[in-house]
Coordinates of C-alpha atoms in Angstrom, one line a residue:
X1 CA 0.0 0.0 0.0
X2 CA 2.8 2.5 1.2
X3 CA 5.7 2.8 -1.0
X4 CA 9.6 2.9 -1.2
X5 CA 11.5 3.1 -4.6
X6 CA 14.7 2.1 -5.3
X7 CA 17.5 5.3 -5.4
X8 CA 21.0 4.7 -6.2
X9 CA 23.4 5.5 -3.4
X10 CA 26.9 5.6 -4.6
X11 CA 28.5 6.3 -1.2
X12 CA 27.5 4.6 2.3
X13 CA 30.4 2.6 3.1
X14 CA 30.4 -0.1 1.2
X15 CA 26.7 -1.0 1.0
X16 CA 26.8 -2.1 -2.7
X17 CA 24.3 -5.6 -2.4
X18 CA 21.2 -3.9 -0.7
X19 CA 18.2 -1.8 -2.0
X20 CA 18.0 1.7 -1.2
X21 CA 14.4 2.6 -0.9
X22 CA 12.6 5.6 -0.6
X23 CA 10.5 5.4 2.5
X24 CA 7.1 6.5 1.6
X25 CA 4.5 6.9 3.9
X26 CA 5.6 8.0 7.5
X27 CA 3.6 9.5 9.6
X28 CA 5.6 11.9 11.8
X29 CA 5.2 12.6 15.4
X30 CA 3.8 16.5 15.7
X31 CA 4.3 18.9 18.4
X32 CA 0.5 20.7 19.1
X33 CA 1.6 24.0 19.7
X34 CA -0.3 27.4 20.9
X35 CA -1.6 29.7 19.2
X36 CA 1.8 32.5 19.4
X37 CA 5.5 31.2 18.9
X38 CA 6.5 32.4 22.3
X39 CA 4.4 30.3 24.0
X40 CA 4.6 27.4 22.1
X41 CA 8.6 27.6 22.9
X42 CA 8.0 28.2 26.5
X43 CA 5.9 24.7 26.0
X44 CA 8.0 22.7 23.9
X45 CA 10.8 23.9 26.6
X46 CA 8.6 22.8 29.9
X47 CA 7.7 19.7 28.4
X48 CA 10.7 17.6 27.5
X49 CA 10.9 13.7 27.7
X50 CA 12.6 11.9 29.8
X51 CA 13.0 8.3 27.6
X52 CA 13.5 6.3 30.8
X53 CA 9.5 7.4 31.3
X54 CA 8.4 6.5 27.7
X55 CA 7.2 8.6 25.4
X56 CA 3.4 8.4 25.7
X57 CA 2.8 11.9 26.3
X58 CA 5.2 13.6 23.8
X59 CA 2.7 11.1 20.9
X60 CA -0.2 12.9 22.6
X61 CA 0.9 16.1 21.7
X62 CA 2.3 15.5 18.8
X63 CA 0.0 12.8 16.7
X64 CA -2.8 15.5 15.7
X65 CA -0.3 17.3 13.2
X66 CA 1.1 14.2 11.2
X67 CA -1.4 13.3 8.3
X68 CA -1.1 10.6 6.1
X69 CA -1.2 11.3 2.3
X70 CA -3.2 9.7 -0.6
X71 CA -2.7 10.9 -4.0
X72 CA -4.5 9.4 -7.0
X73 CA -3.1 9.7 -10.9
X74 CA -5.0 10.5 -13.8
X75 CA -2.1 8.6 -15.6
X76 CA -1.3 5.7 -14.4
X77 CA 1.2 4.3 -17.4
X78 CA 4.6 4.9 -15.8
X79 CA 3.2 1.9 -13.3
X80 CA 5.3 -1.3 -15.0
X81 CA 2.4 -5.0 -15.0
X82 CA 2.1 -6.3 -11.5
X83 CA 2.5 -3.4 -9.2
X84 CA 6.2 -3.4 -10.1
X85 CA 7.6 0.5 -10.6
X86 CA 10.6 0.3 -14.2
X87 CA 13.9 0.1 -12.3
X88 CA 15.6 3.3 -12.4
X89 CA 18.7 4.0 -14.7
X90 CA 21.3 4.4 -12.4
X91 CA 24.3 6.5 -12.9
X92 CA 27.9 5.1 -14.8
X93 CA 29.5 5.5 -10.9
X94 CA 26.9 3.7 -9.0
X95 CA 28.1 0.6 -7.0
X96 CA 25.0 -0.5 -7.9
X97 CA 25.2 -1.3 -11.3
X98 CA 27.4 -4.6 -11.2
X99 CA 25.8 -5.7 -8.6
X100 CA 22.0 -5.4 -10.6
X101 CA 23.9 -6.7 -13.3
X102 CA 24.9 -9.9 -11.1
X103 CA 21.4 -9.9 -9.6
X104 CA 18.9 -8.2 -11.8
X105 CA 15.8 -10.4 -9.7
X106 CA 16.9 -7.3 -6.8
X107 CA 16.5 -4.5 -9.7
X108 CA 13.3 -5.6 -11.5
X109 CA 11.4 -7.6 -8.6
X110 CA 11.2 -4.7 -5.9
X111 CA 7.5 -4.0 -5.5
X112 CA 6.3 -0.3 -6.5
X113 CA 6.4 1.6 -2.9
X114 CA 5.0 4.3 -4.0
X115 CA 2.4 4.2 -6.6
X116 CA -0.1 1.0 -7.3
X117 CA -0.8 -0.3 -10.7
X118 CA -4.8 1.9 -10.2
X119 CA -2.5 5.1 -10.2
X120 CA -2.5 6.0 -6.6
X121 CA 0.2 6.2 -3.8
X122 CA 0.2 6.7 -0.2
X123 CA 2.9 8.5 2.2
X124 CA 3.0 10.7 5.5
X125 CA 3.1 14.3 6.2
X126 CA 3.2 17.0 8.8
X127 CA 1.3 20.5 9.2
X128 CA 3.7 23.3 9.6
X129 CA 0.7 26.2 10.6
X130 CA -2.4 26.6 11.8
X131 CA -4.2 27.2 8.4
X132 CA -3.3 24.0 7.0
X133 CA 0.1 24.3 5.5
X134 CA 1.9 20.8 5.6
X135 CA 5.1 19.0 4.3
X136 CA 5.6 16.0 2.5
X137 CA 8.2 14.4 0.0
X138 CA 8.1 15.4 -3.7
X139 CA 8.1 11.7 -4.9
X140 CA 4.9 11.5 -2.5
X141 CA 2.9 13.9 -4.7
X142 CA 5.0 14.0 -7.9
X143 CA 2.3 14.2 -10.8
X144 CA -0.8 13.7 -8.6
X145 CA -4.3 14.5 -10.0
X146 CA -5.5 14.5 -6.6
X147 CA -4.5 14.8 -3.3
X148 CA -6.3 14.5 0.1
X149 CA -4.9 13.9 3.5
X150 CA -6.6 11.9 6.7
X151 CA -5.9 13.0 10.1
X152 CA -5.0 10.8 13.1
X153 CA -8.8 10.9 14.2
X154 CA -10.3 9.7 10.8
X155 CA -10.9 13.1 9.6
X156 CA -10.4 13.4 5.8
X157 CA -9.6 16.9 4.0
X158 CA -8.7 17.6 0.2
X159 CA -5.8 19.2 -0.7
X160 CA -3.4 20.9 -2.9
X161 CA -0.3 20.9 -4.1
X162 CA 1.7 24.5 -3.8
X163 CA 5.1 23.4 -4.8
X164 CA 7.8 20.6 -5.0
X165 CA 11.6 20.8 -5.2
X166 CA 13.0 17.2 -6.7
X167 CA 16.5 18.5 -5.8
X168 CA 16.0 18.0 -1.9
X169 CA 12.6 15.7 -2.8
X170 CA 10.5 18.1 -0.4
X171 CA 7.2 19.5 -1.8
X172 CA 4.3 21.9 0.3
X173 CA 0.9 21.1 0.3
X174 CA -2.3 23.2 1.7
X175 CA -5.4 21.1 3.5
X176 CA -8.3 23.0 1.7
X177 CA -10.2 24.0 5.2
X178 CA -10.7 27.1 7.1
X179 CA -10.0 24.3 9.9
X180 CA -7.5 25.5 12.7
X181 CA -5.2 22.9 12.9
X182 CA -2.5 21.4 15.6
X183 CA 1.1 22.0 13.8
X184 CA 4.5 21.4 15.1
X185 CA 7.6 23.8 14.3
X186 CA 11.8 22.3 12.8
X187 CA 13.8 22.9 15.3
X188 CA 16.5 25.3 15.1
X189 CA 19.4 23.2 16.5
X190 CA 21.6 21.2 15.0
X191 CA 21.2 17.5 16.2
X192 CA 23.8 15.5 17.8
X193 CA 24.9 11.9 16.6
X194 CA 23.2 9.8 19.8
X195 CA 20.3 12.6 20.2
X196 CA 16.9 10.7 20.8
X197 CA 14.6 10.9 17.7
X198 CA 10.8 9.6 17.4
X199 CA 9.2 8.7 14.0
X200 CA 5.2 8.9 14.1
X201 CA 4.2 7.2 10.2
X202 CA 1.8 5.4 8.2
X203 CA 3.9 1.9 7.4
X204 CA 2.3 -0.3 5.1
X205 CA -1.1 1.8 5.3
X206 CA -1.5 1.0 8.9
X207 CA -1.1 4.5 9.9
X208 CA -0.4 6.1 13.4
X209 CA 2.9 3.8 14.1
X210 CA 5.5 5.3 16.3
X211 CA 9.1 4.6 16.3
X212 CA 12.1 5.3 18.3
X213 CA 15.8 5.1 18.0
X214 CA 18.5 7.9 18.0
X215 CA 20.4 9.5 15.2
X216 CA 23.2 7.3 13.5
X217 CA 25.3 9.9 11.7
X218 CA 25.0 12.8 9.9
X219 CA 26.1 14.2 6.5
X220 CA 25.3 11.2 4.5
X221 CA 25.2 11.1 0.7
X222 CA 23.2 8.6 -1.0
X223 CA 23.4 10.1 -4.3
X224 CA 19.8 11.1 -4.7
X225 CA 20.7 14.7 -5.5
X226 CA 23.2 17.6 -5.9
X227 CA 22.3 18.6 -1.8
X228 CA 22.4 15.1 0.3
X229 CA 22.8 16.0 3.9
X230 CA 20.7 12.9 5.5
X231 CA 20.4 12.4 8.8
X232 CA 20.8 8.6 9.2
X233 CA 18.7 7.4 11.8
X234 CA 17.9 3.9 13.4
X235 CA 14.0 4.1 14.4
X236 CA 12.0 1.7 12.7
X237 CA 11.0 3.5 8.9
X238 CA 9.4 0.9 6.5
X239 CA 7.4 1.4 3.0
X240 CA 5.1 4.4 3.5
X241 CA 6.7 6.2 5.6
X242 CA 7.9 8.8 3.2
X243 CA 7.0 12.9 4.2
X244 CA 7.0 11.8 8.1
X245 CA 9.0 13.5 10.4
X246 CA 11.2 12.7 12.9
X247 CA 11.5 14.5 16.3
X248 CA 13.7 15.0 19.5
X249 CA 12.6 14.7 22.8
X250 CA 11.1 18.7 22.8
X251 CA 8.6 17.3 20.2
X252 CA 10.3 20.0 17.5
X253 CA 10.9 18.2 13.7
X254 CA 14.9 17.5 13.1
X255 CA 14.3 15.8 10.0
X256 CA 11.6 14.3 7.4
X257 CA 11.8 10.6 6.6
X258 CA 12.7 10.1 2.9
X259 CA 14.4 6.9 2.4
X260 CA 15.6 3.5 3.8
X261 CA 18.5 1.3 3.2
X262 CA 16.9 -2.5 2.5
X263 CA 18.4 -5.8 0.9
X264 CA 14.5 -6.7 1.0
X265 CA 12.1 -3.4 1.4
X266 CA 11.7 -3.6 5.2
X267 CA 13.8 -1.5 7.9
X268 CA 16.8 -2.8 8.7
X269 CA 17.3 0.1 11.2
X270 CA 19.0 2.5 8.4
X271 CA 17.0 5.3 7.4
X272 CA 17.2 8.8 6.1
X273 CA 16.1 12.0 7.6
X274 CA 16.6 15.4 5.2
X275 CA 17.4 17.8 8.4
X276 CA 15.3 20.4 9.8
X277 CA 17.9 23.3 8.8
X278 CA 18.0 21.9 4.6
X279 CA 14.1 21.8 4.9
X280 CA 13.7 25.3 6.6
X281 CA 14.8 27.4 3.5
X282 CA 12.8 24.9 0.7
X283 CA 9.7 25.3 2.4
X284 CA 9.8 29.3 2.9
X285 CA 10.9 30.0 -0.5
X286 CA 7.8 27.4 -1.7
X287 CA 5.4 29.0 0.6
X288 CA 6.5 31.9 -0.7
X289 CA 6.6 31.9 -4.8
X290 CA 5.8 27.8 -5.3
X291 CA 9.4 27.3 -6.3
X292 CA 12.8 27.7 -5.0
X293 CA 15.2 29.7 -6.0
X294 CA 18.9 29.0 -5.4
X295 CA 22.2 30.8 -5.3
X296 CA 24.7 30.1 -8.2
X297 CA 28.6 30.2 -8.7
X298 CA 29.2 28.8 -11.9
X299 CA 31.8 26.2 -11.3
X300 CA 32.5 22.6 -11.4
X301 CA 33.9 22.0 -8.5
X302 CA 35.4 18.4 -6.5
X303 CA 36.8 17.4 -3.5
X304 CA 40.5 17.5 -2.6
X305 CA 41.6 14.3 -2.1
X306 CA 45.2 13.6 0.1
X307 CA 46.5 13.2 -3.4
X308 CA 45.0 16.4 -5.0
X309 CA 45.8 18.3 -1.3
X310 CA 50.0 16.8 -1.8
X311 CA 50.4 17.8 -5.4
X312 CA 49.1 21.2 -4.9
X313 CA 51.6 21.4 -1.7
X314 CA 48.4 22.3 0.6
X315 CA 48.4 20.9 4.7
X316 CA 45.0 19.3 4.3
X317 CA 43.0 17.8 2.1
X318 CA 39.8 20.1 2.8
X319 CA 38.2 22.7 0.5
X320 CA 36.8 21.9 -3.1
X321 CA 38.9 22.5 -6.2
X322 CA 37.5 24.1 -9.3
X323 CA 37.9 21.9 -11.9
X324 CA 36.0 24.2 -14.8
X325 CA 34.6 27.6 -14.8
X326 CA 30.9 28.5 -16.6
X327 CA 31.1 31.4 -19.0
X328 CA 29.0 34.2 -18.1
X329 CA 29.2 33.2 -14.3
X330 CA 29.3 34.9 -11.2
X331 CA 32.2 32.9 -10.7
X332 CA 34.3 34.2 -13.9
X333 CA 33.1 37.4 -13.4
X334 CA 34.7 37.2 -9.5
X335 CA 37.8 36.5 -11.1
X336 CA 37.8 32.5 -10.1
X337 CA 40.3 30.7 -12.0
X338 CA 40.4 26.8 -13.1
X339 CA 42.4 25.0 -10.9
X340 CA 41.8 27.3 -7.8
X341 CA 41.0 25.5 -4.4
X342 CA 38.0 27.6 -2.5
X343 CA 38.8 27.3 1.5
X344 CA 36.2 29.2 2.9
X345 CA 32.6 31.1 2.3
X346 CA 32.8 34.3 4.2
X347 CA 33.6 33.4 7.5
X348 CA 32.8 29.5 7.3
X349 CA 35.4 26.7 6.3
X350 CA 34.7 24.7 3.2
X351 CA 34.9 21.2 3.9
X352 CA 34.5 19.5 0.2
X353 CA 33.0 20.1 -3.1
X354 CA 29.4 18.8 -1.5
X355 CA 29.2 21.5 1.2
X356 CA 30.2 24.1 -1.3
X357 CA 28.0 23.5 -3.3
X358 CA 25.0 23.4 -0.2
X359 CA 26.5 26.9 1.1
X360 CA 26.5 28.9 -1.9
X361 CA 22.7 27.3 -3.3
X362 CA 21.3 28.7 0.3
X363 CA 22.9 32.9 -0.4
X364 CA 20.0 34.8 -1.9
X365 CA 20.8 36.1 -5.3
X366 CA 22.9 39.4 -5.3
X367 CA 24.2 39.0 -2.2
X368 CA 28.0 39.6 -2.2
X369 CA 30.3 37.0 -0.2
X370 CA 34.1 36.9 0.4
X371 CA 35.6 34.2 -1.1
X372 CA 39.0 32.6 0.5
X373 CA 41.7 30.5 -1.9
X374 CA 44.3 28.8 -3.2
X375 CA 46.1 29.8 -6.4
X376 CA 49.3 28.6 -7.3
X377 CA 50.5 27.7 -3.7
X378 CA 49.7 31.4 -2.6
X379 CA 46.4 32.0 -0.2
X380 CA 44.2 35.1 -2.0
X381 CA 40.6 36.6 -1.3
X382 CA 38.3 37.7 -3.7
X383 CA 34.5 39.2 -3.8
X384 CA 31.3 37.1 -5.3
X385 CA 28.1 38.1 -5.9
X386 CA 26.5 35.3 -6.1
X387 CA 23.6 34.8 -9.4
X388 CA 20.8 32.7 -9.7
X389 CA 20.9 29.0 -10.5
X390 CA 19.8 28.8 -13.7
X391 CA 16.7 26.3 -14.8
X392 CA 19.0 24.5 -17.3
X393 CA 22.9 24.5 -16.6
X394 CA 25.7 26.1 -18.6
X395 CA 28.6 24.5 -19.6
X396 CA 32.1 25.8 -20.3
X397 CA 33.5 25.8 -23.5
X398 CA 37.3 24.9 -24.3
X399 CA 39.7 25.3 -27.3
X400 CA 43.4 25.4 -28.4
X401 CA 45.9 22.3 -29.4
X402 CA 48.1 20.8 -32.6
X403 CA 46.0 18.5 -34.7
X404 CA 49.1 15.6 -34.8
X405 CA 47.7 12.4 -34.4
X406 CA 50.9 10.1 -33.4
X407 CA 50.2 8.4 -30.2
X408 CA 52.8 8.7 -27.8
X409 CA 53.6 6.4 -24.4
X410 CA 54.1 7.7 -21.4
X411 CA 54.8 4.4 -19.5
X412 CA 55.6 6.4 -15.9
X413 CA 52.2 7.6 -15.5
X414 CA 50.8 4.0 -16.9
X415 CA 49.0 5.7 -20.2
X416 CA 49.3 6.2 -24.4
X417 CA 48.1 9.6 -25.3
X418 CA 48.2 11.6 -28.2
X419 CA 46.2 14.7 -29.5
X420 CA 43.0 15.5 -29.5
X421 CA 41.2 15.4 -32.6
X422 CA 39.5 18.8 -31.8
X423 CA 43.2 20.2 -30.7
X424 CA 41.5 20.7 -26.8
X425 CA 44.2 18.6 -24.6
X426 CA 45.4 15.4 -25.5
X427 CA 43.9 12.5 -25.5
X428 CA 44.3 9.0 -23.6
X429 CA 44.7 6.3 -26.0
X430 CA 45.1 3.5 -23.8
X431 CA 45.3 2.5 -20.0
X432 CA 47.5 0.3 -18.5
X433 CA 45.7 -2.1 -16.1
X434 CA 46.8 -2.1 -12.4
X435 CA 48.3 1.7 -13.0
X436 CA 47.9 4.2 -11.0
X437 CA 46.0 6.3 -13.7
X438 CA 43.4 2.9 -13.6
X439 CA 42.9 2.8 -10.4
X440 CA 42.1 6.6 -10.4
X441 CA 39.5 5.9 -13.0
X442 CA 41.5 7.0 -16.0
X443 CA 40.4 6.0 -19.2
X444 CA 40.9 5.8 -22.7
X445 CA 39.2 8.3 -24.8
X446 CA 39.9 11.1 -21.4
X447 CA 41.3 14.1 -22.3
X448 CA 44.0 15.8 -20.3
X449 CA 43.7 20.0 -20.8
X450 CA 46.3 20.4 -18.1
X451 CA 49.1 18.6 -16.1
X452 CA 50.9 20.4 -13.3
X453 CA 48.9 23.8 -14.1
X454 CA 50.5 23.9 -17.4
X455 CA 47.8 23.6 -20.7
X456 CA 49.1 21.0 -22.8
X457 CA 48.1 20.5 -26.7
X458 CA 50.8 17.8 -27.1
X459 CA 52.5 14.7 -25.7
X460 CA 55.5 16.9 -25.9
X461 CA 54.1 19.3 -23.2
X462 CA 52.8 16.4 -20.9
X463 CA 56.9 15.7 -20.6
X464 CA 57.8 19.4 -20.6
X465 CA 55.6 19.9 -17.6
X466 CA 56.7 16.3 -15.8
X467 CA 60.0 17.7 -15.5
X468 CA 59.4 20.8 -14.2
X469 CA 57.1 18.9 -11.5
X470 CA 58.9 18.6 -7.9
X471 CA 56.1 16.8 -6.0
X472 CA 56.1 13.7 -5.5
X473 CA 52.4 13.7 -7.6
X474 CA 51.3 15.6 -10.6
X475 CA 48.1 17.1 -10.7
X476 CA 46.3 16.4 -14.0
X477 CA 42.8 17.9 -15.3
X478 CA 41.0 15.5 -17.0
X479 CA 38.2 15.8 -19.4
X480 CA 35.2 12.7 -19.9
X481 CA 31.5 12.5 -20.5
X482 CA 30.6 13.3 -17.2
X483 CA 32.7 16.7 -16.8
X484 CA 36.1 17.7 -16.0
X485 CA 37.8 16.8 -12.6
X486 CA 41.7 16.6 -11.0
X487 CA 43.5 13.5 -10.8
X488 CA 47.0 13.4 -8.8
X489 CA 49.4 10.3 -10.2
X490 CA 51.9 9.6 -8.8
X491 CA 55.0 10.8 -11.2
X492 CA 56.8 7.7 -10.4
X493 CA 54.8 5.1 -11.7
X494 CA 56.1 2.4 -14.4

């Protein structure tokens, strides 16, 4: 009844034989508060849980917010024969696709969690105000016809969709009512790994189930979008719980329930929160104007690996390294340079690529932010008023190179190259297996733009710059079908 779909999660530790599931229908635990936000602090404040007491009362207060969703389809064709939801094309880097090419019975025989073969779904929500504002997960109401919530006393209520944002999978709905509804508030602190947490959800369609456990970690990336932050949590989250929140022990939402980790579709005590302070900004902006608009830099950007961090001569392998630069973009207008490593975002450290990339999509457009780097081993500032993310992304262009097309070896970095057929770089020919460049994911038909800073159009200028190299590594930028990124090999390999 409730649903979970597969998502492809390129990086939890090693979990490459299970199903990642999007947890559909949870209903959350909700915090009834009063009628003025000074009060209902002064409440949520007095009336703490103690867990060694249970948490009977804190579900009393909170269980007349948290809804459970039912949307219905006017299409209903996407839905494969048999209640089975087409498996998902995952992406070239996902762990997952060897193993669903080992095991295809795990891709193809997952039952649909979200949406039956009669085009409806079910899932969990929460109201956020007292006029009947309430939040859900995007792939909960994705391309519903109709939508209509139940409350925890039986009560059923139409309602609408206002906005979605697939990038965080958070969408808004409104119950159509003039109704003054019991809402709960997202807390404003940051959890801790160990905090207490309480699920309230609508598993399997049985509605009104509560869960405990405590958060497991934080930061985690699953891979579902360009802004993963999950909270990973360990309270019970099966098929339907999607949209739910999850709450401390003040009865204030840390994070709504999104997806689960599953070798068969049932809880295996992994789960998924998107945290309070990510869902904060997405629902403002679509209360606000039914979308969400993000800052923009204009950069490709990665992490800095210990490799990258020793061939560029930094301490630590922190910060995010721009890899390309988008014409017409804040970024080149700033004055940001390929191959420059951004530190910090005003007064705030940039740990890698991912938290860049969260940072500058929550700074309204226009705003102006300090910028500190690293160019060329020397630590600079510079000024960046930030744009807005456009609805289609740009790409940057390159040019230059001789049109020779002699392959050349270049046995101590373990690849043939020669030169590009559009004179951009020079291309990798070959890769030799067990190399460094192989197990850095090198392959033939890469282009190398750059090696040690220094363009190169030539295999002549990959050995020019290799001898000018000092470091123990040289830093390469490499050019595929996904993008362009830095690899550091080591200059000794044979």
């Amino acid at each position: 009844m409730s649903s979970v779909t597969p998502r492809s999660a390129p990086r939890i530790l090693g979990m490459f034989a299970a199903g990642l599931m999007v947890a559909t229908a949870l209903t959350a635990t909700i915090v009834v508060l009063p009628s003025t936000p000074v009060q209902a602090q002064q409440q949520l404040q007095a009336a703490a849980i103690d867990p060694a007491k249970g948490f009977a009362d804190l579900v009393d207060r909170v269980m007349p917010a948290v809804v459970s969703v039912q949307v219905k389809f006017a299409n209903a064709a996407s839905v494969a024969e048999g209640g089975q939801q087409a498996a998902p094309e995952l992406p070239e880097n996902s762990p997952f696709r060897d193993f669903f090419k080992q095991f295809p019975q795990f891709k193809q025989g997952q039952p649909d969690q979200d949406r039956s073969p009669r085009g409806m779904a079910q899932g969990s929500g929460f109201i956020i105000t007292a006029d009947g504002y309430a939040v859900t997960n995007n792939h909960v109401v994705k391309d519903a016809d109709q939508v209509a919530v139940t409350m925890n006393d039986g009560t059923e209520y139409e309602a609408e969709v206002i906005g979605t944002d697939p990038k965080t999978d958070l969408a808004l709905i409104k119950i159509k009512s003039d109704t003054k509804f019991d809402f709960v508030a997202f807390t404003d602190e940051e959890p801790r790994v160990g905090d207490w947490v309480m699920a309230v959800g609508n598993p399997f369609g049985l509605g009104g189930t509560v869960t405990t456990g405590i958060i497991s970690a934080r930061g985690r990336d699953i891979g579902s979008g360009p802004y993963d932050d999950f909270l990973q949590i360990d309270a019970a989250i099966n098929r339907g719980n999607s949209g739910g929140p999850a709450f401390n022990l003040e009865g204030e939402v840390v994070g709504i329930n999104t997806a689960i980790f599953s070798p068969s579709g049932g809880s295996v005590g992994i789960g998924f929160a998107i945290p309070a302070s990510t869902a904060q900004n997405v629902i403002a902006s679509l209360k606000e104007s039914g979308t969400v608009t993000r800052g923009w830099l204009g950069v490709q950007i990665q992490p800095v690996t210990e490799d990258i961090a020793e061939s560029l001569g930094l301490s630590d392998a922190k910060g995010a390294i721009v890899a390309d630069v988008t014409d017409e973009s804040p970024a080149l207008a700033a004055g940001i340079k390929q191959g420059d490593t951004i530190l910090k975002m005003g007064d705030k450290d940039i740990s890698d690529s991912r938290d860049l990339a969260r940072k500058v999509a929550q700074i309204k457009p226009g705003q102006s932010v300090p910028m500190t780097l690293v160019r060329d081993g020397k630590t600079m500032e510079l000024s960046v008023e930030i744009g807005t993310m456009p609805s289609e992304p740009k790409m940057a262009s390159s040019d230059k190179g001789d049109k020779s097309d002699a392959a050349v070896s270049l046995a101590n970095l373990g690849i043939k190259v020669a030169p590009a057929q559009d004179g951009a770089g020079v291309t990798i020919t070959e890769v030799k297996p067990d190399s460094a460049a192989a197990e850095r994911g090198l392959k033939a038909g890469d282009t190398i733009l750059e090696v040690a800073g220094t363009e190169v159009h030539g295999p002549a200028d990959i050995r020019s710059a290799l001898k000018e190299n000092t470091k123990k590594r040289v830093l390469m930028l490499v050019k595929s079908s996904d993008g362009q990124r830095f690899v550091a090999l080591p200059v000794a390999q044979g």
